[in-house]
Amino acid sequence: MGGSVEALRTGMRNASLRRVLVAYFLFSAQEYAVWIVVTIYAYERGGASEAGAVLVALLIPAALVAPVAATFGDRIRRDRALRGGYLIQMCACAGLAVAMWSGPALLAYAVAIVANCTVTLTRPVHNAILPQLAETPEQLTAANASSSMVEGLGVLVGPGFVALTL
């Protein structure tokens, strides 16, 4: 545990890495929170079978989009690709919130599929930008370790926030 905390401290000393790691934490928390919310939404409408069908419907298009989205960061500057990916995700999640609040369930599911596909833009670009931002090999090592740690924290915090909200 001490090594993980020291890696996080090392990564957080670099302002650019700090911003990217904080954004990655928020991304991870949002991603898993959306999964929980969509699952609950589908379950309330049609029970376990509808929730299961919706989750499969979220995974298949994202699996098809992921290989194409992985090249997003190689086509344009990585900082712009990461910023654009986060912006697209924000818009998709805002649309999902509106659709879940006031639209029919099928519209909400369609927007949830789009929102889930946008998530595939972030991880490859996040991992590709770290070497550009690190000033030393130690910072890069720390940033890679910290990425895993902040993603794990996001997996805990996102659903936890949903649980507290409900």
PDB file of C-alpha atoms in Angstrom:
ATOM      1  CA  MET A   1       0.000   0.000   0.000  1.00  0.00           C
ATOM      2  CA  GLY A   2       2.851   2.373   0.799  1.00  0.00           C
ATOM      3  CA  GLY A   3       4.230   1.983  -2.721  1.00  0.00           C
ATOM      4  CA  SER A   4       0.859   2.867  -4.251  1.00  0.00           C
ATOM      5  CA  VAL A   5       0.549   6.011  -2.167  1.00  0.00           C
ATOM      6  CA  GLU A   6       4.112   7.046  -3.051  1.00  0.00           C
ATOM      7  CA  ALA A   7       3.395   6.433  -6.748  1.00  0.00           C
ATOM      8  CA  LEU A   8       0.309   8.621  -6.499  1.00  0.00           C
ATOM      9  CA  ARG A   9       2.317  11.381  -4.797  1.00  0.00           C
ATOM     10  CA  THR A  10       4.998  11.198  -7.483  1.00  0.00           C
ATOM     11  CA  GLY A  11       2.422  11.409 -10.265  1.00  0.00           C
ATOM     12  CA  MET A  12       0.593  14.277  -8.576  1.00  0.00           C
ATOM     13  CA  ARG A  13       3.733  16.446  -8.375  1.00  0.00           C
ATOM     14  CA  ASN A  14       3.505  17.088 -12.113  1.00  0.00           C
ATOM     15  CA  ALA A  15       0.620  19.545 -12.728  1.00  0.00           C
ATOM     16  CA  SER A  16      -0.257  18.103 -16.152  1.00  0.00           C
ATOM     17  CA  LEU A  17      -0.306  14.545 -14.847  1.00  0.00           C
ATOM     18  CA  ARG A  18      -2.344  15.685 -11.845  1.00  0.00           C
ATOM     19  CA  ARG A  19      -5.041  17.171 -14.110  1.00  0.00           C
ATOM     20  CA  VAL A  20      -5.126  14.065 -16.301  1.00  0.00           C
ATOM     21  CA  LEU A  21      -5.335  11.743 -13.286  1.00  0.00           C
ATOM     22  CA  VAL A  22      -8.128  13.751 -11.648  1.00  0.00           C
ATOM     23  CA  ALA A  23     -10.046  13.779 -14.944  1.00  0.00           C
ATOM     24  CA  TYR A  24      -9.501  10.026 -15.276  1.00  0.00           C
ATOM     25  CA  PHE A  25     -10.837   9.466 -11.757  1.00  0.00           C
ATOM     26  CA  LEU A  26     -13.968  11.488 -12.567  1.00  0.00           C
ATOM     27  CA  PHE A  27     -14.347   9.628 -15.873  1.00  0.00           C
ATOM     28  CA  SER A  28     -14.121   6.273 -14.127  1.00  0.00           C
ATOM     29  CA  ALA A  29     -16.603   7.256 -11.424  1.00  0.00           C
ATOM     30  CA  GLN A  30     -19.014   8.561 -14.072  1.00  0.00           C
ATOM     31  CA  GLU A  31     -18.682   5.455 -16.241  1.00  0.00           C
ATOM     32  CA  TYR A  32     -19.618   3.046 -13.478  1.00  0.00           C
ATOM     33  CA  ALA A  33     -22.287   5.332 -12.040  1.00  0.00           C
ATOM     34  CA  VAL A  34     -23.981   5.418 -15.448  1.00  0.00           C
ATOM     35  CA  TRP A  35     -23.881   1.615 -15.653  1.00  0.00           C
ATOM     36  CA  ILE A  36     -25.627   1.336 -12.294  1.00  0.00           C
ATOM     37  CA  VAL A  37     -28.211   4.010 -13.114  1.00  0.00           C
ATOM     38  CA  VAL A  38     -29.067   2.480 -16.503  1.00  0.00           C
ATOM     39  CA  THR A  39     -29.326  -0.968 -14.928  1.00  0.00           C
ATOM     40  CA  ILE A  40     -31.716   0.284 -12.249  1.00  0.00           C
ATOM     41  CA  TYR A  41     -33.719   2.247 -14.831  1.00  0.00           C
ATOM     42  CA  ALA A  42     -34.134  -0.851 -17.024  1.00  0.00           C
ATOM     43  CA  TYR A  43     -34.908  -3.080 -14.046  1.00  0.00           C
ATOM     44  CA  GLU A  44     -37.680  -0.759 -12.868  1.00  0.00           C
ATOM     45  CA  ARG A  45     -39.271  -0.854 -16.316  1.00  0.00           C
ATOM     46  CA  GLY A  46     -39.044  -4.532 -17.171  1.00  0.00           C
ATOM     47  CA  GLY A  47     -37.350  -6.510 -14.437  1.00  0.00           C
ATOM     48  CA  ALA A  48     -34.211  -8.591 -14.641  1.00  0.00           C
ATOM     49  CA  SER A  49     -34.720  -9.710 -18.245  1.00  0.00           C
ATOM     50  CA  GLU A  50     -35.001  -6.139 -19.546  1.00  0.00           C
ATOM     51  CA  ALA A  51     -32.032  -5.010 -17.471  1.00  0.00           C
ATOM     52  CA  GLY A  52     -29.944  -7.896 -18.810  1.00  0.00           C
ATOM     53  CA  ALA A  53     -30.970  -7.229 -22.403  1.00  0.00           C
ATOM     54  CA  VAL A  54     -30.142  -3.534 -22.064  1.00  0.00           C
ATOM     55  CA  LEU A  55     -26.705  -4.296 -20.608  1.00  0.00           C
ATOM     56  CA  VAL A  56     -25.921  -6.643 -23.490  1.00  0.00           C
ATOM     57  CA  ALA A  57     -27.180  -3.959 -25.888  1.00  0.00           C
ATOM     58  CA  LEU A  58     -24.733  -1.525 -24.268  1.00  0.00           C
ATOM     59  CA  LEU A  59     -21.769  -3.856 -24.631  1.00  0.00           C
ATOM     60  CA  ILE A  60     -22.066  -5.040 -28.240  1.00  0.00           C
ATOM     61  CA  PRO A  61     -21.951  -1.631 -29.990  1.00  0.00           C
ATOM     62  CA  ALA A  62     -19.177  -0.448 -27.662  1.00  0.00           C
ATOM     63  CA  ALA A  63     -17.137  -3.550 -28.533  1.00  0.00           C
ATOM     64  CA  LEU A  64     -17.576  -2.747 -32.223  1.00  0.00           C
ATOM     65  CA  VAL A  65     -16.697   0.938 -31.785  1.00  0.00           C
ATOM     66  CA  ALA A  66     -13.693   0.405 -29.476  1.00  0.00           C
ATOM     67  CA  PRO A  67     -11.113  -0.612 -32.133  1.00  0.00           C
ATOM     68  CA  VAL A  68     -11.970   2.422 -34.254  1.00  0.00           C
ATOM     69  CA  ALA A  69     -12.110   4.751 -31.244  1.00  0.00           C
ATOM     70  CA  ALA A  70      -8.706   3.523 -30.084  1.00  0.00           C
ATOM     71  CA  THR A  71      -7.115   5.267 -33.064  1.00  0.00           C
ATOM     72  CA  PHE A  72      -8.780   8.598 -32.186  1.00  0.00           C
ATOM     73  CA  GLY A  73      -5.732   9.762 -30.235  1.00  0.00           C
ATOM     74  CA  ASP A  74      -3.399   8.955 -33.117  1.00  0.00           C
ATOM     75  CA  ARG A  75      -5.316  11.012 -35.666  1.00  0.00           C
ATOM     76  CA  ILE A  76      -5.189  14.337 -33.822  1.00  0.00           C
ATOM     77  CA  ARG A  77      -3.123  15.801 -31.011  1.00  0.00           C
ATOM     78  CA  ARG A  78      -3.625  13.687 -27.921  1.00  0.00           C
ATOM     79  CA  ASP A  79      -4.525  16.564 -25.636  1.00  0.00           C
ATOM     80  CA  ARG A  80      -7.260  17.595 -28.063  1.00  0.00           C
ATOM     81  CA  ALA A  81      -8.391  13.988 -28.466  1.00  0.00           C
ATOM     82  CA  LEU A  82      -8.672  13.566 -24.698  1.00  0.00           C
ATOM     83  CA  ARG A  83     -10.487  16.874 -24.263  1.00  0.00           C
ATOM     84  CA  GLY A  84     -12.793  16.032 -27.183  1.00  0.00           C
ATOM     85  CA  GLY A  85     -13.486  12.566 -25.809  1.00  0.00           C
ATOM     86  CA  TYR A  86     -14.466  13.990 -22.442  1.00  0.00           C
ATOM     87  CA  LEU A  87     -16.644  16.632 -24.107  1.00  0.00           C
ATOM     88  CA  ILE A  88     -18.434  14.027 -26.235  1.00  0.00           C
ATOM     89  CA  GLN A  89     -19.012  11.878 -23.134  1.00  0.00           C
ATOM     90  CA  MET A  90     -20.380  14.840 -21.220  1.00  0.00           C
ATOM     91  CA  CYS A  91     -22.851  15.641 -23.993  1.00  0.00           C
ATOM     92  CA  ALA A  92     -23.905  11.995 -24.319  1.00  0.00           C
ATOM     93  CA  CYS A  93     -24.452  11.668 -20.559  1.00  0.00           C
ATOM     94  CA  ALA A  94     -26.421  14.916 -20.457  1.00  0.00           C
ATOM     95  CA  GLY A  95     -28.582  13.570 -23.283  1.00  0.00           C
ATOM     96  CA  LEU A  96     -28.991  10.323 -21.371  1.00  0.00           C
ATOM     97  CA  ALA A  97     -30.138  12.184 -18.267  1.00  0.00           C
ATOM     98  CA  VAL A  98     -32.737  14.107 -20.281  1.00  0.00           C
ATOM     99  CA  ALA A  99     -33.915  10.951 -22.067  1.00  0.00           C
ATOM    100  CA  MET A 100     -34.227   9.013 -18.813  1.00  0.00           C
ATOM    101  CA  TRP A 101     -36.043  11.888 -17.130  1.00  0.00           C
ATOM    102  CA  SER A 102     -38.572  12.726 -19.816  1.00  0.00           C
ATOM    103  CA  GLY A 103     -38.360  10.390 -22.783  1.00  0.00           C
ATOM    104  CA  PRO A 104     -39.627   6.917 -23.555  1.00  0.00           C
ATOM    105  CA  ALA A 105     -37.526   3.988 -22.359  1.00  0.00           C
ATOM    106  CA  LEU A 106     -36.403   3.025 -25.876  1.00  0.00           C
ATOM    107  CA  LEU A 107     -35.000   6.514 -26.416  1.00  0.00           C
ATOM    108  CA  ALA A 108     -33.178   6.324 -23.088  1.00  0.00           C
ATOM    109  CA  TYR A 109     -31.713   2.942 -24.048  1.00  0.00           C
ATOM    110  CA  ALA A 110     -30.583   4.256 -27.444  1.00  0.00           C
ATOM    111  CA  VAL A 111     -28.892   7.261 -25.846  1.00  0.00           C
ATOM    112  CA  ALA A 112     -27.336   4.959 -23.219  1.00  0.00           C
ATOM    113  CA  ILE A 113     -25.812   2.913 -26.048  1.00  0.00           C
ATOM    114  CA  VAL A 114     -24.340   6.083 -27.575  1.00  0.00           C
ATOM    115  CA  ALA A 115     -23.050   7.219 -24.173  1.00  0.00           C
ATOM    116  CA  ASN A 116     -21.461   3.830 -23.583  1.00  0.00           C
ATOM    117  CA  CYS A 117     -19.751   3.943 -26.967  1.00  0.00           C
ATOM    118  CA  THR A 118     -18.231   7.335 -26.148  1.00  0.00           C
ATOM    119  CA  VAL A 119     -16.459   5.805 -23.156  1.00  0.00           C
ATOM    120  CA  THR A 120     -14.251   3.825 -25.541  1.00  0.00           C
ATOM    121  CA  LEU A 121     -12.549   7.062 -26.609  1.00  0.00           C
ATOM    122  CA  THR A 122     -10.904   7.776 -23.267  1.00  0.00           C
ATOM    123  CA  ARG A 123      -8.752   4.881 -22.075  1.00  0.00           C
ATOM    124  CA  PRO A 124      -6.495   4.558 -25.139  1.00  0.00           C
ATOM    125  CA  VAL A 125      -5.902   8.313 -25.340  1.00  0.00           C
ATOM    126  CA  HIS A 126      -5.358   8.576 -21.586  1.00  0.00           C
ATOM    127  CA  ASN A 127      -2.697   5.873 -21.700  1.00  0.00           C
ATOM    128  CA  ALA A 128      -1.089   7.337 -24.828  1.00  0.00           C
ATOM    129  CA  ILE A 129      -0.790  10.857 -23.415  1.00  0.00           C
ATOM    130  CA  LEU A 130       0.978   9.879 -20.186  1.00  0.00           C
ATOM    131  CA  PRO A 131       4.455   9.545 -21.772  1.00  0.00           C
ATOM    132  CA  GLN A 132       4.085  13.027 -23.267  1.00  0.00           C
ATOM    133  CA  LEU A 133       3.245  14.571 -19.909  1.00  0.00           C
ATOM    134  CA  ALA A 134       5.762  12.767 -17.714  1.00  0.00           C
ATOM    135  CA  GLU A 135       9.044  14.598 -17.254  1.00  0.00           C
ATOM    136  CA  THR A 136      10.993  11.598 -15.942  1.00  0.00           C
ATOM    137  CA  PRO A 137      10.749   7.817 -16.227  1.00  0.00           C
ATOM    138  CA  GLU A 138       9.800   7.733 -12.541  1.00  0.00           C
ATOM    139  CA  GLN A 139       6.852  10.057 -13.189  1.00  0.00           C
ATOM    140  CA  LEU A 140       5.695   7.873 -16.075  1.00  0.00           C
ATOM    141  CA  THR A 141       5.884   4.761 -13.917  1.00  0.00           C
ATOM    142  CA  ALA A 142       4.025   6.571 -11.158  1.00  0.00           C
ATOM    143  CA  ALA A 143       1.396   7.871 -13.597  1.00  0.00           C
ATOM    144  CA  ASN A 144       0.747   4.376 -14.945  1.00  0.00           C
ATOM    145  CA  ALA A 145       0.405   2.956 -11.432  1.00  0.00           C
ATOM    146  CA  SER A 146      -1.718   5.913 -10.335  1.00  0.00           C
ATOM    147  CA  SER A 147      -4.021   5.491 -13.331  1.00  0.00           C
ATOM    148  CA  SER A 148      -4.925   2.020 -12.137  1.00  0.00           C
ATOM    149  CA  MET A 149      -5.402   3.263  -8.608  1.00  0.00           C
ATOM    150  CA  VAL A 150      -7.619   6.227  -9.506  1.00  0.00           C
ATOM    151  CA  GLU A 151      -9.663   4.030 -11.838  1.00  0.00           C
ATOM    152  CA  GLY A 152     -10.235   1.623  -8.955  1.00  0.00           C
ATOM    153  CA  LEU A 153     -11.266   4.517  -6.735  1.00  0.00           C
ATOM    154  CA  GLY A 154     -13.680   5.646  -9.443  1.00  0.00           C
ATOM    155  CA  VAL A 155     -15.194   2.173  -9.553  1.00  0.00           C
ATOM    156  CA  LEU A 156     -15.839   2.531  -5.829  1.00  0.00           C
ATOM    157  CA  VAL A 157     -16.925   6.179  -5.710  1.00  0.00           C
ATOM    158  CA  GLY A 158     -19.237   6.262  -8.774  1.00  0.00           C
ATOM    159  CA  PRO A 159     -21.591   3.467  -7.671  1.00  0.00           C
ATOM    160  CA  GLY A 160     -21.256   4.645  -4.066  1.00  0.00           C
ATOM    161  CA  PHE A 161     -22.490   8.068  -5.102  1.00  0.00           C
ATOM    162  CA  VAL A 162     -25.440   6.463  -6.897  1.00  0.00           C
ATOM    163  CA  ALA A 163     -26.244   4.413  -3.798  1.00  0.00           C
ATOM    164  CA  LEU A 164     -26.194   7.506  -1.586  1.00  0.00           C
ATOM    165  CA  THR A 165     -28.311   9.430  -4.081  1.00  0.00           C
ATOM    166  CA  LEU A 166     -30.935   6.699  -4.247  1.00  0.00           C
TER     167      LEU A 166
END
